[in-house]
Short mmCIF file of C-alpha atoms in Angstrom, two decimals:
data_model
loop_
_atom_site.label_atom_id
_atom_site.label_comp_id
_atom_site.label_asym_id
_atom_site.label_seq_id
_atom_site.Cartn_x
_atom_site.Cartn_y
_atom_site.Cartn_z
CA MET A 753 -54.30 -74.67 -19.98
CA ALA A 754 -56.20 -75.22 -23.21
CA LYS A 755 -56.43 -72.38 -25.69
CA ILE A 756 -59.88 -71.43 -26.98
CA SER A 757 -60.96 -69.39 -29.94
CA PRO A 758 -62.08 -65.77 -29.54
CA GLY A 759 -65.62 -66.75 -30.55
CA GLU A 760 -65.82 -69.45 -27.86
CA PHE A 761 -64.39 -67.01 -25.32
CA MET A 762 -67.11 -64.45 -26.16
CA ARG A 763 -69.82 -67.12 -25.81
CA GLN A 764 -68.47 -68.06 -22.39
CA VAL A 765 -68.36 -64.41 -21.32
CA GLN A 766 -71.97 -63.91 -22.44
CA ALA A 767 -73.06 -67.07 -20.60
CA GLU A 768 -71.41 -65.85 -17.39
CA ALA A 769 -72.87 -62.34 -17.81
CA ARG A 770 -76.37 -63.84 -17.97
CA LYS A 771 -75.82 -65.33 -14.49
CA VAL A 772 -75.23 -61.91 -12.90
CA VAL A 773 -78.04 -60.79 -10.60
CA TRP A 774 -78.21 -56.99 -10.64
CA PRO A 775 -79.56 -55.14 -7.59
CA THR A 776 -82.92 -53.45 -7.81
CA TRP A 777 -83.26 -49.66 -7.81
CA ARG A 778 -84.56 -49.82 -4.23
CA GLU A 779 -81.53 -51.82 -3.05
CA THR A 780 -79.17 -49.43 -4.83
CA SER A 781 -80.77 -46.30 -3.40
CA THR A 782 -80.95 -47.78 0.12
CA THR A 783 -77.27 -48.72 -0.02
CA ALA A 784 -76.32 -45.26 -1.33
CA ILE A 785 -78.24 -43.54 1.49
CA PHE A 786 -76.62 -45.82 4.07
CA VAL A 787 -73.15 -45.06 2.69
CA GLY A 788 -73.89 -41.31 2.79
CA ILE A 789 -75.03 -41.49 6.42
CA MET A 790 -71.97 -43.51 7.43
CA MET A 791 -69.68 -41.01 5.65
CA VAL A 792 -71.19 -38.12 7.61
CA LEU A 793 -70.96 -40.00 10.92
CA LEU A 794 -67.34 -41.00 10.34
CA ALA A 795 -66.42 -37.48 9.20
CA LEU A 796 -67.88 -36.05 12.42
CA PHE A 797 -66.12 -38.71 14.49
CA PHE A 798 -62.73 -38.01 12.94
CA LEU A 799 -63.29 -34.25 13.19
CA GLY A 800 -63.86 -34.69 16.92
CA ILE A 801 -60.80 -36.91 17.37
CA ASP A 802 -58.64 -34.51 15.32
CA THR A 803 -59.86 -31.52 17.36
CA LEU A 804 -59.23 -33.37 20.61
CA PHE A 805 -55.68 -34.32 19.65
CA GLY A 806 -55.02 -30.82 18.30
CA GLN A 807 -56.05 -29.28 21.60
CA ALA A 808 -53.93 -31.82 23.50
CA VAL A 809 -50.87 -30.96 21.41
CA LYS A 810 -51.46 -27.21 21.89
CA TRP A 811 -51.73 -27.74 25.64
CA LEU A 812 -48.54 -29.85 25.73
CA LEU A 813 -46.65 -27.26 23.68
CA SER A 814 -47.82 -24.46 25.97
CA LEU A 815 -46.14 -26.27 28.89
CA ALA A 816 -42.71 -26.06 27.24
#
């Protein structure tokens, strides 16, 4: 692997950074809202599963 100077490295980094396509504000906000909705749905799902298993364990322990 060839060694390059720090100046050449910085020029290459800047050239690559110019190629980055940043999302628009609308894309960012839409994605954030979607992630928030999915978090709430998954939290409710896991709350239900946890409650169901908790009740099942209580019932099984009451049999002993």
